[in-house]
Amino acid sequence: MIQIQPFTFNPFAENTYLVYDETGEGVIIDPGCYEKTEKDALVQFVESNNIKIKYLLNTHCHIDHVLGNDFVKTKYQVPFLIHQKDEPVLRSVKAYAPSYGFNLYQEVLPDGYLEEGDTVSFGNIVFEVLFIPGHAPGHIGFYHKDSLSLLSGDVLFEQSIGRTDLPGGNFNTLINSIHQKIFTLPDNVVVYPGHGDTTTVGEEKISNPFCALNLSR
Ligand SMILES: [Zn+2]
Ligand SMILES: [Zn+2]
């Protein structure tokens, strides 16, 4: 059975997810760990649950989601995968990280790319990759159909949506991603977002003020 372990890291309160199952295989999505205590918390969980990490995945490459990439890549030596359209976003982080106080940030470039329709398999888990741009140009989500779980980064939040004022962001594109790729999933799909608490597709369809506004357009 799928286990989705959240960690909230760095001053942006970013959600890092460790996903694994009974086989012991797992992946780390959007490691935002920067301080030693954060890295220790991640490693301690991996070790105490005997998890063998198979992939490092990024939903998108804003600074809060990539701060721990170097640590995870170095520690576990696993393939690092993103959508190709977020590589410019990733490459831009190095230049602006010091201005946010992250002087120790080390860039890691991807080993490969994911796109809509690809799958990522580990243990008995198969993630389907959804391309959901708008918050970032190469934003993807990881959908686990068997458990009705969606790890969707900064696209859809409880009662909110991702910001679209950063480079590569586009409001209409984001709303289209939500309506076409997320709201077409079953209502009982649980959304694990990049910030804040989990929600469900059905809940946000009914009450998300940003998305409801646009239903009438
Ligand atoms: Zn973001
Ligand atoms: Zn974020």
PDB file of N, CA and C in Angstrom, residues 35-122:
ATOM      1  N   GLU A  35      18.401  23.273   5.986  1.00  0.00           N
ATOM      2  CA  GLU A  35      19.131  23.216   7.259  1.00  0.00           C
ATOM      3  C   GLU A  35      19.473  21.759   7.581  1.00  0.00           C
ATOM      4  N   LYS A  36      20.526  21.605   8.402  1.00  0.00           N
ATOM      5  CA  LYS A  36      20.943  20.251   8.767  1.00  0.00           C
ATOM      6  C   LYS A  36      19.822  19.479   9.462  1.00  0.00           C
ATOM      7  N   THR A  37      19.086  20.153  10.319  1.00  0.00           N
ATOM      8  CA  THR A  37      18.002  19.460  11.040  1.00  0.00           C
ATOM      9  C   THR A  37      16.954  18.919  10.063  1.00  0.00           C
ATOM     10  N   GLU A  38      16.733  19.650   8.983  1.00  0.00           N
ATOM     11  CA  GLU A  38      15.760  19.204   7.973  1.00  0.00           C
ATOM     12  C   GLU A  38      16.287  17.979   7.223  1.00  0.00           C
ATOM     13  N   LYS A  39      17.544  18.037   6.845  1.00  0.00           N
ATOM     14  CA  LYS A  39      18.161  16.899   6.144  1.00  0.00           C
ATOM     15  C   LYS A  39      18.185  15.675   7.054  1.00  0.00           C
ATOM     16  N   ASP A  40      18.493  15.900   8.318  1.00  0.00           N
ATOM     17  CA  ASP A  40      18.524  14.785   9.279  1.00  0.00           C
ATOM     18  C   ASP A  40      17.149  14.149   9.428  1.00  0.00           C
ATOM     19  N   ALA A  41      16.110  14.964   9.436  1.00  0.00           N
ATOM     20  CA  ALA A  41      14.743  14.443   9.597  1.00  0.00           C
ATOM     21  C   ALA A  41      14.382  13.530   8.434  1.00  0.00           C
ATOM     22  N   LEU A  42      14.769  13.955   7.234  1.00  0.00           N
ATOM     23  CA  LEU A  42      14.484  13.157   6.031  1.00  0.00           C
ATOM     24  C   LEU A  42      15.244  11.824   6.084  1.00  0.00           C
ATOM     25  N   VAL A  43      16.531  11.912   6.357  1.00  0.00           N
ATOM     26  CA  VAL A  43      17.364  10.706   6.384  1.00  0.00           C
ATOM     27  C   VAL A  43      16.914   9.757   7.485  1.00  0.00           C
ATOM     28  N   GLN A  44      16.573  10.319   8.617  1.00  0.00           N
ATOM     29  CA  GLN A  44      16.154   9.466   9.723  1.00  0.00           C
ATOM     30  C   GLN A  44      14.892   8.690   9.369  1.00  0.00           C
ATOM     31  N   PHE A  45      13.978   9.331   8.667  1.00  0.00           N
ATOM     32  CA  PHE A  45      12.754   8.637   8.273  1.00  0.00           C
ATOM     33  C   PHE A  45      13.068   7.533   7.264  1.00  0.00           C
ATOM     34  N   VAL A  46      13.921   7.847   6.305  1.00  0.00           N
ATOM     35  CA  VAL A  46      14.307   6.854   5.287  1.00  0.00           C
ATOM     36  C   VAL A  46      14.950   5.649   5.961  1.00  0.00           C
ATOM     37  N   GLU A  47      15.852   5.919   6.893  1.00  0.00           N
ATOM     38  CA  GLU A  47      16.589   4.826   7.517  1.00  0.00           C
ATOM     39  C   GLU A  47      15.725   4.015   8.468  1.00  0.00           C
ATOM     40  N   SER A  48      14.905   4.695   9.246  1.00  0.00           N
ATOM     41  CA  SER A  48      14.120   3.931  10.218  1.00  0.00           C
ATOM     42  C   SER A  48      13.015   3.112   9.550  1.00  0.00           C
ATOM     43  N   ASN A  49      12.671   3.455   8.304  1.00  0.00           N
ATOM     44  CA  ASN A  49      11.672   2.665   7.568  1.00  0.00           C
ATOM     45  C   ASN A  49      12.312   1.807   6.469  1.00  0.00           C
ATOM     46  N   ASN A  50      13.631   1.754   6.484  1.00  0.00           N
ATOM     47  CA  ASN A  50      14.373   0.940   5.502  1.00  0.00           C
ATOM     48  C   ASN A  50      13.944   1.193   4.063  1.00  0.00           C
ATOM     49  N   ILE A  51      13.836   2.446   3.695  1.00  0.00           N
ATOM     50  CA  ILE A  51      13.369   2.786   2.356  1.00  0.00           C
ATOM     51  C   ILE A  51      14.558   2.893   1.404  1.00  0.00           C
ATOM     52  N   LYS A  52      14.389   2.253   0.250  1.00  0.00           N
ATOM     53  CA  LYS A  52      15.413   2.381  -0.794  1.00  0.00           C
ATOM     54  C   LYS A  52      14.921   3.416  -1.803  1.00  0.00           C
ATOM     55  N   ILE A  53      15.603   4.555  -1.829  1.00  0.00           N
ATOM     56  CA  ILE A  53      15.174   5.645  -2.712  1.00  0.00           C
ATOM     57  C   ILE A  53      15.548   5.319  -4.155  1.00  0.00           C
ATOM     58  N   LYS A  54      14.564   5.462  -5.066  1.00  0.00           N
ATOM     59  CA  LYS A  54      14.776   5.109  -6.475  1.00  0.00           C
ATOM     60  C   LYS A  54      14.876   6.330  -7.398  1.00  0.00           C
ATOM     61  N   TYR A  55      14.163   7.405  -7.047  1.00  0.00           N
ATOM     62  CA  TYR A  55      14.186   8.597  -7.905  1.00  0.00           C
ATOM     63  C   TYR A  55      14.102   9.856  -7.056  1.00  0.00           C
ATOM     64  N   LEU A  56      14.650  10.928  -7.622  1.00  0.00           N
ATOM     65  CA  LEU A  56      14.446  12.290  -7.135  1.00  0.00           C
ATOM     66  C   LEU A  56      13.611  12.992  -8.199  1.00  0.00           C
ATOM     67  N   LEU A  57      12.433  13.481  -7.786  1.00  0.00           N
ATOM     68  CA  LEU A  57      11.499  14.091  -8.735  1.00  0.00           C
ATOM     69  C   LEU A  57      11.172  15.513  -8.304  1.00  0.00           C
ATOM     70  N   ASN A  58      11.025  16.412  -9.264  1.00  0.00           N
ATOM     71  CA  ASN A  58      10.554  17.778  -8.978  1.00  0.00           C
ATOM     72  C   ASN A  58       9.266  18.024  -9.745  1.00  0.00           C
ATOM     73  N   THR A  59       8.236  18.522  -9.049  1.00  0.00           N
ATOM     74  CA  THR A  59       7.019  18.934  -9.762  1.00  0.00           C
ATOM     75  C   THR A  59       7.317  20.169 -10.612  1.00  0.00           C
ATOM     76  N   HIS A  60       8.163  21.038 -10.075  1.00  0.00           N
ATOM     77  CA  HIS A  60       8.634  22.228 -10.775  1.00  0.00           C
ATOM     78  C   HIS A  60       9.845  22.709  -9.993  1.00  0.00           C
ATOM     79  N   CYS A  61      10.515  23.751 -10.506  1.00  0.00           N
ATOM     80  CA  CYS A  61      11.850  24.033  -9.979  1.00  0.00           C
ATOM     81  C   CYS A  61      12.006  25.400  -9.324  1.00  0.00           C
ATOM     82  N   HIS A  62      10.974  25.902  -8.687  1.00  0.00           N
ATOM     83  CA  HIS A  62      11.159  27.103  -7.872  1.00  0.00           C
ATOM     84  C   HIS A  62      12.063  26.769  -6.686  1.00  0.00           C
ATOM     85  N   ILE A  63      12.703  27.799  -6.159  1.00  0.00           N
ATOM     86  CA  ILE A  63      13.756  27.601  -5.160  1.00  0.00           C
ATOM     87  C   ILE A  63      13.310  26.760  -3.955  1.00  0.00           C
ATOM     88  N   ASP A  64      12.067  26.968  -3.497  1.00  0.00           N
ATOM     89  CA  ASP A  64      11.620  26.269  -2.291  1.00  0.00           C
ATOM     90  C   ASP A  64      11.490  24.760  -2.501  1.00  0.00           C
ATOM     91  N   HIS A  65      11.400  24.328  -3.774  1.00  0.00           N
ATOM     92  CA  HIS A  65      11.219  22.906  -4.084  1.00  0.00           C
ATOM     93  C   HIS A  65      12.521  22.207  -4.457  1.00  0.00           C
ATOM     94  N   VAL A  66      13.594  22.987  -4.640  1.00  0.00           N
ATOM     95  CA  VAL A  66      14.844  22.387  -5.133  1.00  0.00           C
ATOM     96  C   VAL A  66      16.024  22.540  -4.173  1.00  0.00           C
ATOM     97  N   LEU A  67      15.794  23.190  -3.041  1.00  0.00           N
ATOM     98  CA  LEU A  67      16.911  23.466  -2.126  1.00  0.00           C
ATOM     99  C   LEU A  67      17.633  22.186  -1.687  1.00  0.00           C
ATOM    100  N   GLY A  68      16.906  21.090  -1.571  1.00  0.00           N
ATOM    101  CA  GLY A  68      17.506  19.831  -1.093  1.00  0.00           C
ATOM    102  C   GLY A  68      17.896  18.870  -2.206  1.00  0.00           C
ATOM    103  N   ASN A  69      17.790  19.291  -3.463  1.00  0.00           N
ATOM    104  CA  ASN A  69      18.135  18.389  -4.571  1.00  0.00           C
ATOM    105  C   ASN A  69      19.558  17.862  -4.455  1.00  0.00           C
ATOM    106  N   ASP A  70      20.474  18.783  -4.177  1.00  0.00           N
ATOM    107  CA  ASP A  70      21.885  18.391  -4.112  1.00  0.00           C
ATOM    108  C   ASP A  70      22.112  17.362  -3.007  1.00  0.00           C
ATOM    109  N   PHE A  71      21.488  17.612  -1.860  1.00  0.00           N
ATOM    110  CA  PHE A  71      21.645  16.678  -0.739  1.00  0.00           C
ATOM    111  C   PHE A  71      21.115  15.286  -1.102  1.00  0.00           C
ATOM    112  N   VAL A  72      19.920  15.236  -1.682  1.00  0.00           N
ATOM    113  CA  VAL A  72      19.300  13.941  -2.025  1.00  0.00           C
ATOM    114  C   VAL A  72      20.082  13.230  -3.120  1.00  0.00           C
ATOM    115  N   LYS A  73      20.483  13.991  -4.133  1.00  0.00           N
ATOM    116  CA  LYS A  73      21.237  13.401  -5.254  1.00  0.00           C
ATOM    117  C   LYS A  73      22.570  12.821  -4.762  1.00  0.00           C
ATOM    118  N   THR A  74      23.252  13.569  -3.909  1.00  0.00           N
ATOM    119  CA  THR A  74      24.547  13.120  -3.411  1.00  0.00           C
ATOM    120  C   THR A  74      24.393  11.913  -2.482  1.00  0.00           C
ATOM    121  N   LYS A  75      23.383  11.974  -1.642  1.00  0.00           N
ATOM    122  CA  LYS A  75      23.193  10.920  -0.642  1.00  0.00           C
ATOM    123  C   LYS A  75      22.723   9.607  -1.270  1.00  0.00           C
ATOM    124  N   TYR A  76      21.781   9.688  -2.197  1.00  0.00           N
ATOM    125  CA  TYR A  76      21.145   8.460  -2.708  1.00  0.00           C
ATOM    126  C   TYR A  76      21.538   8.092  -4.138  1.00  0.00           C
ATOM    127  N   GLN A  77      22.222   8.994  -4.841  1.00  0.00           N
ATOM    128  CA  GLN A  77      22.738   8.673  -6.187  1.00  0.00           C
ATOM    129  C   GLN A  77      21.663   8.116  -7.115  1.00  0.00           C
ATOM    130  N   VAL A  78      20.536   8.791  -7.164  1.00  0.00           N
ATOM    131  CA  VAL A  78      19.409   8.310  -7.969  1.00  0.00           C
ATOM    132  C   VAL A  78      19.152   9.253  -9.146  1.00  0.00           C
ATOM    133  N   PRO A  79      18.465   8.778 -10.186  1.00  0.00           N
ATOM    134  CA  PRO A  79      18.131   9.663 -11.295  1.00  0.00           C
ATOM    135  C   PRO A  79      17.223  10.804 -10.856  1.00  0.00           C
ATOM    136  N   PHE A  80      17.528  11.988 -11.371  1.00  0.00           N
ATOM    137  CA  PHE A  80      16.780  13.204 -11.066  1.00  0.00           C
ATOM    138  C   PHE A  80      15.995  13.604 -12.310  1.00  0.00           C
ATOM    139  N   LEU A  81      14.662  13.643 -12.182  1.00  0.00           N
ATOM    140  CA  LEU A  81      13.806  13.860 -13.338  1.00  0.00           C
ATOM    141  C   LEU A  81      12.891  15.067 -13.145  1.00  0.00           C
ATOM    142  N   ILE A  82      12.772  15.866 -14.223  1.00  0.00           N
ATOM    143  CA  ILE A  82      11.864  17.022 -14.244  1.00  0.00           C
ATOM    144  C   ILE A  82      11.248  17.113 -15.637  1.00  0.00           C
ATOM    145  N   HIS A  83      10.341  18.056 -15.847  1.00  0.00           N
ATOM    146  CA  HIS A  83       9.874  18.364 -17.199  1.00  0.00           C
ATOM    147  C   HIS A  83      10.887  19.314 -17.829  1.00  0.00           C
ATOM    148  N   GLN A  84      11.175  19.077 -19.090  1.00  0.00           N
ATOM    149  CA  GLN A  84      12.218  19.865 -19.762  1.00  0.00           C
ATOM    150  C   GLN A  84      11.928  21.367 -19.733  1.00  0.00           C
ATOM    151  N   LYS A  85      10.629  21.720 -19.784  1.00  0.00           N
ATOM    152  CA  LYS A  85      10.291  23.146 -19.804  1.00  0.00           C
ATOM    153  C   LYS A  85      10.562  23.845 -18.485  1.00  0.00           C
ATOM    154  N   ASP A  86      10.876  23.103 -17.428  1.00  0.00           N
ATOM    155  CA  ASP A  86      11.255  23.760 -16.178  1.00  0.00           C
ATOM    156  C   ASP A  86      12.768  23.822 -15.993  1.00  0.00           C
ATOM    157  N   GLU A  87      13.508  23.338 -16.944  1.00  0.00           N
ATOM    158  CA  GLU A  87      14.963  23.420 -16.793  1.00  0.00           C
ATOM    159  C   GLU A  87      15.466  24.869 -16.741  1.00  0.00           C
ATOM    160  N   PRO A  88      14.920  25.790 -17.545  1.00  0.00           N
ATOM    161  CA  PRO A  88      15.352  27.191 -17.386  1.00  0.00           C
ATOM    162  C   PRO A  88      15.026  27.744 -15.994  1.00  0.00           C
ATOM    163  N   VAL A  89      13.903  27.305 -15.431  1.00  0.00           N
ATOM    164  CA  VAL A  89      13.539  27.738 -14.076  1.00  0.00           C
ATOM    165  C   VAL A  89      14.581  27.215 -13.086  1.00  0.00           C
ATOM    166  N   LEU A  90      14.941  25.957 -13.234  1.00  0.00           N
ATOM    167  CA  LEU A  90      15.957  25.344 -12.374  1.00  0.00           C
ATOM    168  C   LEU A  90      17.293  26.076 -12.510  1.00  0.00           C
ATOM    169  N   ARG A  91      17.686  26.349 -13.749  1.00  0.00           N
ATOM    170  CA  ARG A  91      18.989  26.985 -13.990  1.00  0.00           C
ATOM    171  C   ARG A  91      19.053  28.425 -13.481  1.00  0.00           C
ATOM    172  N   SER A  92      17.888  29.036 -13.294  1.00  0.00           N
ATOM    173  CA  SER A  92      17.879  30.422 -12.811  1.00  0.00           C
ATOM    174  C   SER A  92      18.058  30.518 -11.295  1.00  0.00           C
ATOM    175  N   VAL A  93      17.833  29.404 -10.589  1.00  0.00           N
ATOM    176  CA  VAL A  93      17.840  29.449  -9.119  1.00  0.00           C
ATOM    177  C   VAL A  93      19.207  29.860  -8.565  1.00  0.00           C
ATOM    178  N   LYS A  94      20.267  29.317  -9.171  1.00  0.00           N
ATOM    179  CA  LYS A  94      21.631  29.565  -8.695  1.00  0.00           C
ATOM    180  C   LYS A  94      21.914  31.062  -8.566  1.00  0.00           C
ATOM    181  N   ALA A  95      21.407  31.842  -9.525  1.00  0.00           N
ATOM    182  CA  ALA A  95      21.689  33.277  -9.539  1.00  0.00           C
ATOM    183  C   ALA A  95      20.956  34.024  -8.429  1.00  0.00           C
ATOM    184  N   TYR A  96      19.736  33.602  -8.102  1.00  0.00           N
ATOM    185  CA  TYR A  96      18.978  34.389  -7.128  1.00  0.00           C
ATOM    186  C   TYR A  96      18.950  33.774  -5.707  1.00  0.00           C
ATOM    187  N   ALA A  97      19.449  32.532  -5.557  1.00  0.00           N
ATOM    188  CA  ALA A  97      19.434  31.894  -4.234  1.00  0.00           C
ATOM    189  C   ALA A  97      20.122  32.744  -3.149  1.00  0.00           C
ATOM    190  N   PRO A  98      21.311  33.324  -3.422  1.00  0.00           N
ATOM    191  CA  PRO A  98      21.967  34.118  -2.371  1.00  0.00           C
ATOM    192  C   PRO A  98      21.124  35.310  -1.913  1.00  0.00           C
ATOM    193  N   SER A  99      20.345  35.886  -2.808  1.00  0.00           N
ATOM    194  CA  SER A  99      19.537  37.047  -2.419  1.00  0.00           C
ATOM    195  C   SER A  99      18.423  36.654  -1.455  1.00  0.00           C
ATOM    196  N   TYR A 100      18.101  35.362  -1.399  1.00  0.00           N
ATOM    197  CA  TYR A 100      17.143  34.865  -0.406  1.00  0.00           C
ATOM    198  C   TYR A 100      17.855  34.320   0.835  1.00  0.00           C
ATOM    199  N   GLY A 101      19.184  34.421   0.833  1.00  0.00           N
ATOM    200  CA  GLY A 101      19.949  33.949   1.982  1.00  0.00           C
ATOM    201  C   GLY A 101      20.399  32.502   1.889  1.00  0.00           C
ATOM    202  N   PHE A 102      20.158  31.873   0.735  1.00  0.00           N
ATOM    203  CA  PHE A 102      20.552  30.467   0.586  1.00  0.00           C
ATOM    204  C   PHE A 102      21.918  30.388  -0.113  1.00  0.00           C
ATOM    205  N   ASN A 103      22.944  30.786   0.634  1.00  0.00           N
ATOM    206  CA  ASN A 103      24.281  30.843   0.046  1.00  0.00           C
ATOM    207  C   ASN A 103      24.875  29.471  -0.235  1.00  0.00           C
ATOM    208  N   LEU A 104      24.332  28.449   0.397  1.00  0.00           N
ATOM    209  CA  LEU A 104      24.900  27.108   0.237  1.00  0.00           C
ATOM    210  C   LEU A 104      24.198  26.291  -0.850  1.00  0.00           C
ATOM    211  N   TYR A 105      23.247  26.905  -1.545  1.00  0.00           N
ATOM    212  CA  TYR A 105      22.530  26.161  -2.594  1.00  0.00           C
ATOM    213  C   TYR A 105      23.501  25.678  -3.671  1.00  0.00           C
ATOM    214  N   GLN A 106      23.376  24.400  -4.012  1.00  0.00           N
ATOM    215  CA  GLN A 106      24.187  23.820  -5.082  1.00  0.00           C
ATOM    216  C   GLN A 106      23.262  23.321  -6.179  1.00  0.00           C
ATOM    217  N   GLU A 107      23.512  23.760  -7.396  1.00  0.00           N
ATOM    218  CA  GLU A 107      22.671  23.339  -8.513  1.00  0.00           C
ATOM    219  C   GLU A 107      22.896  21.866  -8.860  1.00  0.00           C
ATOM    220  N   VAL A 108      21.816  21.173  -9.139  1.00  0.00           N
ATOM    221  CA  VAL A 108      21.891  19.826  -9.710  1.00  0.00           C
ATOM    222  C   VAL A 108      21.080  19.855 -10.999  1.00  0.00           C
ATOM    223  N   LEU A 109      21.663  19.403 -12.081  1.00  0.00           N
ATOM    224  CA  LEU A 109      20.932  19.370 -13.349  1.00  0.00           C
ATOM    225  C   LEU A 109      20.298  17.991 -13.529  1.00  0.00           C
ATOM    226  N   PRO A 110      19.183  17.936 -14.276  1.00  0.00           N
ATOM    227  CA  PRO A 110      18.441  16.670 -14.369  1.00  0.00           C
ATOM    228  C   PRO A 110      19.184  15.599 -15.163  1.00  0.00           C
ATOM    229  N   ASP A 111      18.848  14.366 -14.849  1.00  0.00           N
ATOM    230  CA  ASP A 111      19.385  13.218 -15.596  1.00  0.00           C
ATOM    231  C   ASP A 111      18.458  12.830 -16.733  1.00  0.00           C
ATOM    232  N   GLY A 112      17.215  13.310 -16.670  1.00  0.00           N
ATOM    233  CA  GLY A 112      16.249  12.961 -17.713  1.00  0.00           C
ATOM    234  C   GLY A 112      15.005  13.801 -17.550  1.00  0.00           C
ATOM    235  N   TYR A 113      14.095  13.656 -18.515  1.00  0.00           N
ATOM    236  CA  TYR A 113      12.887  14.475 -18.530  1.00  0.00           C
ATOM    237  C   TYR A 113      11.631  13.615 -18.502  1.00  0.00           C
ATOM    238  N   LEU A 114      10.583  14.204 -17.927  1.00  0.00           N
ATOM    239  CA  LEU A 114       9.267  13.567 -17.894  1.00  0.00           C
ATOM    240  C   LEU A 114       8.291  14.443 -18.646  1.00  0.00           C
ATOM    241  N   GLU A 115       7.304  13.818 -19.288  1.00  0.00           N
ATOM    242  CA  GLU A 115       6.242  14.607 -19.905  1.00  0.00           C
ATOM    243  C   GLU A 115       4.911  13.901 -19.755  1.00  0.00           C
ATOM    244  N   GLU A 116       3.849  14.616 -20.110  1.00  0.00           N
ATOM    245  CA  GLU A 116       2.483  14.107 -20.037  1.00  0.00           C
ATOM    246  C   GLU A 116       2.413  12.680 -20.584  1.00  0.00           C
ATOM    247  N   GLY A 117       1.817  11.798 -19.816  1.00  0.00           N
ATOM    248  CA  GLY A 117       1.628  10.428 -20.286  1.00  0.00           C
ATOM    249  C   GLY A 117       2.740   9.479 -19.892  1.00  0.00           C
ATOM    250  N   ASP A 118       3.887  10.014 -19.455  1.00  0.00           N
ATOM    251  CA  ASP A 118       4.956   9.139 -18.965  1.00  0.00           C
ATOM    252  C   ASP A 118       4.521   8.501 -17.650  1.00  0.00           C
ATOM    253  N   THR A 119       5.192   7.428 -17.278  1.00  0.00           N
ATOM    254  CA  THR A 119       4.956   6.833 -15.968  1.00  0.00           C
ATOM    255  C   THR A 119       6.282   6.756 -15.220  1.00  0.00           C
ATOM    256  N   VAL A 120       6.184   6.793 -13.898  1.00  0.00           N
ATOM    257  CA  VAL A 120       7.344   6.588 -13.025  1.00  0.00           C
ATOM    258  C   VAL A 120       6.985   5.416 -12.117  1.00  0.00           C
ATOM    259  N   SER A 121       7.762   4.336 -12.188  1.00  0.00           N
ATOM    260  CA  SER A 121       7.449   3.122 -11.427  1.00  0.00           C
ATOM    261  C   SER A 121       8.516   2.833 -10.387  1.00  0.00           C
ATOM    262  N   PHE A 122       8.060   2.461  -9.211  1.00  0.00           N
ATOM    263  CA  PHE A 122       8.957   2.008  -8.135  1.00  0.00           C
ATOM    264  C   PHE A 122       8.101   1.159  -7.211  1.00  0.00           C
TER     265      PHE A 122
END
